[in-house]
Amino acid sequence: MSDNDSQKRAQFLAAYDEQLRTDAETPSAIKVIVQGPLRLVTFLNGRGFITYKNLGGADQAAIQRLVPEAMAYYQADAEIIRVEWKTRGHDHAPGMHEALIDNGFIRDEQESIMIGEASALAVDVPLPEGVTLRQVTEETDVRAMSAMQDEVFGDPVSDDMAEALLRRLAIDPGMELWVAEVEGRMVTAGRLELVPGTKFAGIWGGATREEWRGRGIYRALTAARARSALNHGKLLIHSDSTEFSRPILERSGLLKVSTTTPYYWKR
């Protein structure tokens, strides 16, 4: 990595910690309480989510107390059936992995925190013949998009995400859903989330059917979302990326600034 990239990485990471690790991280929360350094968030459908801006220099002993204290809050609410604890690789959090495992959490796959200038992504990308891009808002399209993403990610097709997206569309003008289609069949999809009060927009949920990968469609969909972000005055793009999408975003000029690893608890 060049000195310029190292400087940009540090600037992007500082902006991420300052602007995105607040209410901006959980726009669809129905309840948020602060417990010490932690933000304990509740979403619809019995989902809990734990995050924090930093841990205030907590040592291993303090973290061993923080985790069960936070979980006591959710365990007391019978409607909560699953909780995600979001960790970041650049945090000072000694003993966090062990404390989470000891309290019933299961570690999921690590992802890369990617950040870059929206202008670096907002380029013209040629599409294969017959492929078109569009933004979707109608219920039938949203449900079809959600089902396609479930299939691509290897999950059972569920109404939960579609219902959540439809609720967000009804109340949040800062979320956009984008798809690529071939003869009316969705082959790629993803969403754009404009983060109020920040320079950021997030790109999330990128999914491409296996037989259509490697043809530039995901990159074109990313470019379309970046152009929309710029039109809304957002200068930076962020994403938690799997190993499928990370190389594409790196080729577009985004930098890996850290990692994030979710841990999941189920009742």
mmCIF file of C-alpha atoms in Angstrom:
data_model
loop_
_atom_site.group_PDB
_atom_site.id
_atom_site.type_symbol
_atom_site.label_atom_id
_atom_site.label_comp_id
_atom_site.label_asym_id
_atom_site.label_seq_id
_atom_site.Cartn_x
_atom_site.Cartn_y
_atom_site.Cartn_z
ATOM 1 C CA MET A 1 0.000 0.000 0.000
ATOM 2 C CA SER A 2 1.353 3.444 -0.948
ATOM 3 C CA ASP A 3 1.881 6.259 1.561
ATOM 4 C CA ASN A 4 -1.104 8.044 -0.017
ATOM 5 C CA ASP A 5 -3.292 4.956 0.468
ATOM 6 C CA SER A 6 -2.117 4.641 4.076
ATOM 7 C CA GLN A 7 -3.053 8.262 4.735
ATOM 8 C CA LYS A 8 -6.436 7.841 3.079
ATOM 9 C CA ARG A 9 -7.056 4.639 5.013
ATOM 10 C CA ALA A 10 -6.433 6.441 8.303
ATOM 11 C CA GLN A 11 -8.716 9.324 7.288
ATOM 12 C CA PHE A 12 -11.491 6.994 6.150
ATOM 13 C CA LEU A 13 -11.292 4.902 9.325
ATOM 14 C CA ALA A 14 -11.458 8.014 11.524
ATOM 15 C CA ALA A 15 -14.532 9.198 9.598
ATOM 16 C CA TYR A 16 -16.105 5.740 9.960
ATOM 17 C CA ASP A 17 -15.617 5.682 13.729
ATOM 18 C CA GLU A 18 -16.856 9.257 14.148
ATOM 19 C CA GLN A 19 -19.836 9.304 11.791
ATOM 20 C CA LEU A 20 -21.135 5.747 11.449
ATOM 21 C CA ARG A 21 -20.881 4.209 14.916
ATOM 22 C CA THR A 22 -23.883 6.109 16.261
ATOM 23 C CA ASP A 23 -27.618 6.100 15.487
ATOM 24 C CA ALA A 24 -26.533 6.258 11.840
ATOM 25 C CA GLU A 25 -25.654 2.561 12.124
ATOM 26 C CA THR A 26 -29.183 1.447 13.022
ATOM 27 C CA PRO A 27 -31.733 3.567 11.120
ATOM 28 C CA SER A 28 -34.572 1.057 11.443
ATOM 29 C CA ALA A 29 -34.236 0.484 15.207
ATOM 30 C CA ILE A 30 -37.426 0.598 17.228
ATOM 31 C CA LYS A 31 -35.548 1.030 20.527
ATOM 32 C CA VAL A 32 -32.011 1.919 21.587
ATOM 33 C CA ILE A 33 -30.649 2.052 25.127
ATOM 34 C CA VAL A 34 -27.140 2.942 26.221
ATOM 35 C CA GLN A 35 -25.470 0.640 28.736
ATOM 36 C CA GLY A 36 -21.979 1.861 29.569
ATOM 37 C CA PRO A 37 -20.131 2.059 26.248
ATOM 38 C CA LEU A 38 -22.627 -0.261 24.542
ATOM 39 C CA ARG A 39 -25.616 0.555 22.369
ATOM 40 C CA LEU A 40 -28.296 -2.104 22.848
ATOM 41 C CA VAL A 41 -30.614 -1.969 19.853
ATOM 42 C CA THR A 42 -33.956 -3.664 19.255
ATOM 43 C CA PHE A 43 -35.396 -4.285 15.796
ATOM 44 C CA LEU A 44 -38.722 -5.748 14.757
ATOM 45 C CA ASN A 45 -39.204 -9.527 14.623
ATOM 46 C CA GLY A 46 -37.325 -10.175 17.863
ATOM 47 C CA ARG A 47 -33.877 -9.057 16.723
ATOM 48 C CA GLY A 48 -31.319 -7.520 19.051
ATOM 49 C CA PHE A 49 -28.113 -5.812 17.960
ATOM 50 C CA ILE A 50 -25.146 -4.687 20.061
ATOM 51 C CA THR A 51 -22.644 -2.123 18.867
ATOM 52 C CA TYR A 52 -20.492 0.692 20.251
ATOM 53 C CA LYS A 53 -18.403 3.644 19.170
ATOM 54 C CA ASN A 54 -15.542 2.380 21.348
ATOM 55 C CA LEU A 55 -15.179 0.466 24.588
ATOM 56 C CA GLY A 56 -13.628 3.309 26.541
ATOM 57 C CA GLY A 57 -10.372 1.445 27.134
ATOM 58 C CA ALA A 58 -12.089 -1.496 28.850
ATOM 59 C CA ASP A 59 -9.699 -4.239 29.935
ATOM 60 C CA GLN A 60 -10.349 -7.964 29.804
ATOM 61 C CA ALA A 61 -12.018 -8.048 33.211
ATOM 62 C CA ALA A 62 -14.378 -5.219 32.240
ATOM 63 C CA ILE A 63 -15.301 -6.932 28.982
ATOM 64 C CA GLN A 64 -16.031 -10.148 30.866
ATOM 65 C CA ARG A 65 -18.632 -8.138 32.795
ATOM 66 C CA LEU A 66 -19.995 -6.154 29.838
ATOM 67 C CA VAL A 67 -21.094 -9.175 27.821
ATOM 68 C CA PRO A 68 -23.329 -10.962 30.388
ATOM 69 C CA GLU A 69 -24.729 -7.621 31.563
ATOM 70 C CA ALA A 70 -25.788 -6.783 28.012
ATOM 71 C CA MET A 71 -27.235 -10.233 27.449
ATOM 72 C CA ALA A 72 -29.240 -10.049 30.671
ATOM 73 C CA TYR A 73 -31.140 -7.150 29.069
ATOM 74 C CA TYR A 74 -32.153 -9.243 26.057
ATOM 75 C CA GLN A 75 -32.734 -12.466 27.955
ATOM 76 C CA ALA A 76 -35.271 -10.632 30.110
ATOM 77 C CA ASP A 77 -37.313 -9.815 27.001
ATOM 78 C CA ALA A 78 -39.059 -12.966 25.820
ATOM 79 C CA GLU A 79 -39.743 -11.432 22.402
ATOM 80 C CA ILE A 80 -36.021 -11.287 21.571
ATOM 81 C CA ILE A 81 -35.086 -14.505 19.797
ATOM 82 C CA ARG A 82 -31.664 -13.609 18.327
ATOM 83 C CA VAL A 83 -28.930 -11.065 18.974
ATOM 84 C CA GLU A 84 -25.993 -9.918 16.867
ATOM 85 C CA TRP A 85 -22.873 -8.493 18.508
ATOM 86 C CA LYS A 86 -20.855 -6.533 15.935
ATOM 87 C CA THR A 87 -17.098 -6.443 16.527
ATOM 88 C CA ARG A 88 -14.403 -4.543 14.596
ATOM 89 C CA GLY A 89 -10.840 -5.636 14.055
ATOM 90 C CA HIS A 90 -9.286 -2.270 14.946
ATOM 91 C CA ASP A 91 -10.983 -1.981 18.357
ATOM 92 C CA HIS A 92 -9.053 -2.483 21.572
ATOM 93 C CA ALA A 93 -11.160 -5.297 23.032
ATOM 94 C CA PRO A 94 -9.010 -7.801 24.988
ATOM 95 C CA GLY A 95 -10.781 -11.090 25.607
ATOM 96 C CA MET A 96 -13.913 -10.149 23.610
ATOM 97 C CA HIS A 97 -13.967 -13.356 21.530
ATOM 98 C CA GLU A 98 -13.704 -15.557 24.613
ATOM 99 C CA ALA A 99 -16.331 -13.568 26.533
ATOM 100 C CA LEU A 100 -18.811 -13.847 23.651
ATOM 101 C CA ILE A 101 -18.248 -17.574 23.181
ATOM 102 C CA ASP A 102 -18.605 -18.128 26.941
ATOM 103 C CA ASN A 103 -21.993 -16.385 26.804
ATOM 104 C CA GLY A 104 -23.471 -18.491 24.033
ATOM 105 C CA PHE A 105 -22.493 -16.551 20.915
ATOM 106 C CA ILE A 106 -21.322 -18.196 17.691
ATOM 107 C CA ARG A 107 -18.718 -16.446 15.540
ATOM 108 C CA ASP A 108 -19.700 -15.783 11.917
ATOM 109 C CA GLU A 109 -17.501 -15.052 8.896
ATOM 110 C CA GLN A 110 -15.233 -12.025 8.978
ATOM 111 C CA GLU A 111 -15.943 -9.264 6.450
ATOM 112 C CA SER A 112 -13.871 -6.327 5.208
ATOM 113 C CA ILE A 113 -14.852 -2.739 6.018
ATOM 114 C CA MET A 114 -14.433 -0.974 2.680
ATOM 115 C CA ILE A 115 -14.467 2.813 2.237
ATOM 116 C CA GLY A 116 -13.732 5.071 -0.696
ATOM 117 C CA GLU A 117 -14.796 8.111 -2.621
ATOM 118 C CA ALA A 118 -18.142 7.785 -4.381
ATOM 119 C CA SER A 119 -16.648 9.408 -7.464
ATOM 120 C CA ALA A 120 -14.228 6.490 -7.818
ATOM 121 C CA LEU A 121 -17.152 4.101 -8.259
ATOM 122 C CA ALA A 122 -19.437 6.326 -10.336
ATOM 123 C CA VAL A 123 -17.952 5.343 -13.684
ATOM 124 C CA ASP A 124 -19.444 3.988 -16.877
ATOM 125 C CA VAL A 125 -19.427 0.199 -16.832
ATOM 126 C CA PRO A 126 -20.547 -1.622 -20.007
ATOM 127 C CA LEU A 127 -23.313 -4.137 -19.427
ATOM 128 C CA PRO A 128 -23.634 -7.464 -21.217
ATOM 129 C CA GLU A 129 -26.186 -7.449 -24.010
ATOM 130 C CA GLY A 130 -29.734 -7.727 -22.700
ATOM 131 C CA VAL A 131 -28.925 -6.645 -19.126
ATOM 132 C CA THR A 132 -30.708 -3.575 -17.737
ATOM 133 C CA LEU A 133 -30.511 -1.726 -14.418
ATOM 134 C CA ARG A 134 -33.317 -0.042 -12.529
ATOM 135 C CA GLN A 135 -34.400 1.137 -9.099
ATOM 136 C CA VAL A 136 -37.362 -0.758 -7.624
ATOM 137 C CA THR A 137 -40.069 0.451 -5.256
ATOM 138 C CA GLU A 138 -43.159 -1.663 -5.951
ATOM 139 C CA GLU A 139 -44.030 -4.434 -3.488
ATOM 140 C CA THR A 140 -43.910 -7.241 -6.065
ATOM 141 C CA ASP A 141 -40.441 -6.149 -7.177
ATOM 142 C CA VAL A 142 -39.184 -5.825 -3.606
ATOM 143 C CA ARG A 143 -40.401 -9.322 -2.756
ATOM 144 C CA ALA A 144 -38.820 -10.755 -5.909
ATOM 145 C CA MET A 145 -35.537 -9.009 -5.111
ATOM 146 C CA SER A 146 -35.517 -10.282 -1.530
ATOM 147 C CA ALA A 147 -36.273 -13.852 -2.635
ATOM 148 C CA MET A 148 -33.448 -13.731 -5.196
ATOM 149 C CA GLN A 149 -30.985 -12.540 -2.552
ATOM 150 C CA ASP A 150 -32.060 -15.345 -0.184
ATOM 151 C CA GLU A 151 -31.440 -17.883 -2.946
ATOM 152 C CA VAL A 152 -28.009 -16.450 -3.810
ATOM 153 C CA PHE A 153 -26.904 -16.405 -0.165
ATOM 154 C CA GLY A 154 -28.110 -19.991 0.290
ATOM 155 C CA ASP A 155 -30.847 -19.085 2.756
ATOM 156 C CA PRO A 156 -34.453 -20.320 2.783
ATOM 157 C CA VAL A 157 -36.688 -17.838 0.997
ATOM 158 C CA SER A 158 -38.337 -15.814 3.767
ATOM 159 C CA ASP A 159 -40.789 -12.929 3.950
ATOM 160 C CA ASP A 160 -38.903 -11.358 6.888
ATOM 161 C CA MET A 161 -36.409 -9.343 4.853
ATOM 162 C CA ALA A 162 -38.982 -8.335 2.258
ATOM 163 C CA GLU A 163 -41.291 -7.063 4.999
ATOM 164 C CA ALA A 164 -38.426 -5.144 6.603
ATOM 165 C CA LEU A 165 -37.465 -3.550 3.276
ATOM 166 C CA LEU A 166 -41.060 -2.562 2.549
ATOM 167 C CA ARG A 167 -41.370 -0.937 5.975
ATOM 168 C CA ARG A 168 -38.126 0.965 5.404
ATOM 169 C CA LEU A 169 -39.247 2.168 1.972
ATOM 170 C CA ALA A 170 -42.465 3.495 3.477
ATOM 171 C CA ILE A 171 -40.714 5.640 6.085
ATOM 172 C CA ASP A 172 -37.122 6.178 4.916
ATOM 173 C CA PRO A 173 -36.475 8.197 1.742
ATOM 174 C CA GLY A 174 -32.757 7.520 2.195
ATOM 175 C CA MET A 175 -32.921 3.860 1.152
ATOM 176 C CA GLU A 176 -32.883 2.795 -2.498
ATOM 177 C CA LEU A 177 -33.190 -0.713 -3.955
ATOM 178 C CA TRP A 178 -31.473 -1.485 -7.249
ATOM 179 C CA VAL A 179 -31.585 -4.556 -9.507
ATOM 180 C CA ALA A 180 -30.136 -5.814 -12.781
ATOM 181 C CA GLU A 181 -32.419 -7.886 -14.975
ATOM 182 C CA VAL A 182 -32.276 -10.130 -18.026
ATOM 183 C CA GLU A 183 -35.584 -10.563 -19.828
ATOM 184 C CA GLY A 184 -37.423 -9.564 -16.663
ATOM 185 C CA ARG A 185 -35.492 -11.956 -14.395
ATOM 186 C CA MET A 186 -33.465 -10.382 -11.598
ATOM 187 C CA VAL A 187 -29.841 -11.493 -11.709
ATOM 188 C CA THR A 188 -28.161 -8.925 -9.425
ATOM 189 C CA ALA A 189 -29.492 -6.766 -6.591
ATOM 190 C CA GLY A 190 -28.309 -4.411 -3.880
ATOM 191 C CA ARG A 191 -29.405 -1.434 -1.827
ATOM 192 C CA LEU A 192 -28.094 2.046 -1.192
ATOM 193 C CA GLU A 193 -28.456 3.674 2.222
ATOM 194 C CA LEU A 194 -27.892 7.419 2.500
ATOM 195 C CA VAL A 195 -26.667 8.145 6.021
ATOM 196 C CA PRO A 196 -28.242 11.385 7.321
ATOM 197 C CA GLY A 197 -25.908 13.987 8.791
ATOM 198 C CA THR A 198 -22.775 12.355 7.357
ATOM 199 C CA LYS A 199 -20.715 12.272 4.174
ATOM 200 C CA PHE A 200 -21.515 8.561 3.775
ATOM 201 C CA ALA A 201 -23.760 6.307 1.802
ATOM 202 C CA GLY A 202 -23.657 2.552 2.319
ATOM 203 C CA ILE A 203 -23.948 -0.163 -0.317
ATOM 204 C CA TRP A 204 -25.412 -3.367 1.054
ATOM 205 C CA GLY A 205 -26.936 -6.702 0.143
ATOM 206 C CA GLY A 206 -25.035 -7.180 -3.105
ATOM 207 C CA ALA A 207 -26.020 -10.523 -4.621
ATOM 208 C CA THR A 208 -25.476 -11.928 -8.110
ATOM 209 C CA ARG A 209 -26.719 -15.244 -9.456
ATOM 210 C CA GLU A 210 -23.756 -17.564 -9.925
ATOM 211 C CA GLU A 211 -24.166 -17.983 -13.683
ATOM 212 C CA TRP A 212 -24.018 -14.193 -14.156
ATOM 213 C CA ARG A 213 -20.914 -13.487 -12.078
ATOM 214 C CA GLY A 214 -17.704 -12.207 -13.621
ATOM 215 C CA ARG A 215 -19.449 -10.152 -16.314
ATOM 216 C CA GLY A 216 -19.286 -6.715 -14.720
ATOM 217 C CA ILE A 217 -22.939 -6.594 -13.669
ATOM 218 C CA TYR A 218 -22.290 -6.156 -9.954
ATOM 219 C CA ARG A 219 -19.752 -3.431 -10.700
ATOM 220 C CA ALA A 220 -22.291 -1.655 -12.924
ATOM 221 C CA LEU A 221 -24.918 -1.868 -10.197
ATOM 222 C CA THR A 222 -22.389 -0.455 -7.732
ATOM 223 C CA ALA A 223 -21.621 2.406 -10.131
ATOM 224 C CA ALA A 224 -25.318 3.222 -10.450
ATOM 225 C CA ARG A 225 -25.674 3.366 -6.678
ATOM 226 C CA ALA A 226 -22.559 5.539 -6.384
ATOM 227 C CA ARG A 227 -23.955 8.006 -8.950
ATOM 228 C CA SER A 228 -27.173 8.212 -6.951
ATOM 229 C CA ALA A 229 -25.180 8.812 -3.753
ATOM 230 C CA LEU A 230 -23.309 11.677 -5.415
ATOM 231 C CA ASN A 231 -26.591 13.153 -6.624
ATOM 232 C CA HIS A 232 -27.667 13.230 -2.975
ATOM 233 C CA GLY A 233 -24.474 14.983 -1.876
ATOM 234 C CA LYS A 234 -22.740 11.940 -0.385
ATOM 235 C CA LEU A 235 -18.989 11.842 -1.015
ATOM 236 C CA LEU A 236 -17.972 8.564 0.648
ATOM 237 C CA ILE A 237 -19.146 4.987 0.153
ATOM 238 C CA HIS A 238 -18.837 2.275 2.777
ATOM 239 C CA SER A 239 -19.632 -1.407 2.791
ATOM 240 C CA ASP A 240 -19.040 -4.544 4.832
ATOM 241 C CA SER A 241 -17.845 -6.819 2.059
ATOM 242 C CA THR A 242 -17.548 -10.552 1.642
ATOM 243 C CA GLU A 243 -14.624 -12.019 -0.255
ATOM 244 C CA PHE A 244 -16.857 -12.074 -3.360
ATOM 245 C CA SER A 245 -17.382 -8.306 -3.471
ATOM 246 C CA ARG A 246 -14.164 -7.028 -1.835
ATOM 247 C CA PRO A 247 -11.948 -7.462 -4.929
ATOM 248 C CA ILE A 248 -14.519 -5.689 -7.108
ATOM 249 C CA LEU A 249 -14.652 -2.718 -4.749
ATOM 250 C CA GLU A 250 -10.850 -2.640 -4.485
ATOM 251 C CA ARG A 251 -10.554 -2.484 -8.265
ATOM 252 C CA SER A 252 -12.949 0.478 -8.129
ATOM 253 C CA GLY A 253 -10.680 2.318 -5.713
ATOM 254 C CA LEU A 254 -12.156 1.491 -2.299
ATOM 255 C CA LEU A 255 -9.760 0.640 0.511
ATOM 256 C CA LYS A 256 -9.997 -2.019 3.168
ATOM 257 C CA VAL A 257 -9.748 -0.012 6.403
ATOM 258 C CA SER A 258 -10.521 -2.744 8.936
ATOM 259 C CA THR A 259 -12.567 -5.890 9.449
ATOM 260 C CA THR A 260 -15.865 -6.648 11.122
ATOM 261 C CA THR A 261 -16.931 -9.979 12.569
ATOM 262 C CA PRO A 262 -20.478 -10.615 13.770
ATOM 263 C CA TYR A 263 -21.281 -12.995 16.610
ATOM 264 C CA TYR A 264 -24.785 -14.437 16.920
ATOM 265 C CA TRP A 265 -26.823 -15.620 19.893
ATOM 266 C CA LYS A 266 -30.136 -17.455 19.530
ATOM 267 C CA ARG A 267 -32.626 -18.140 22.268
#
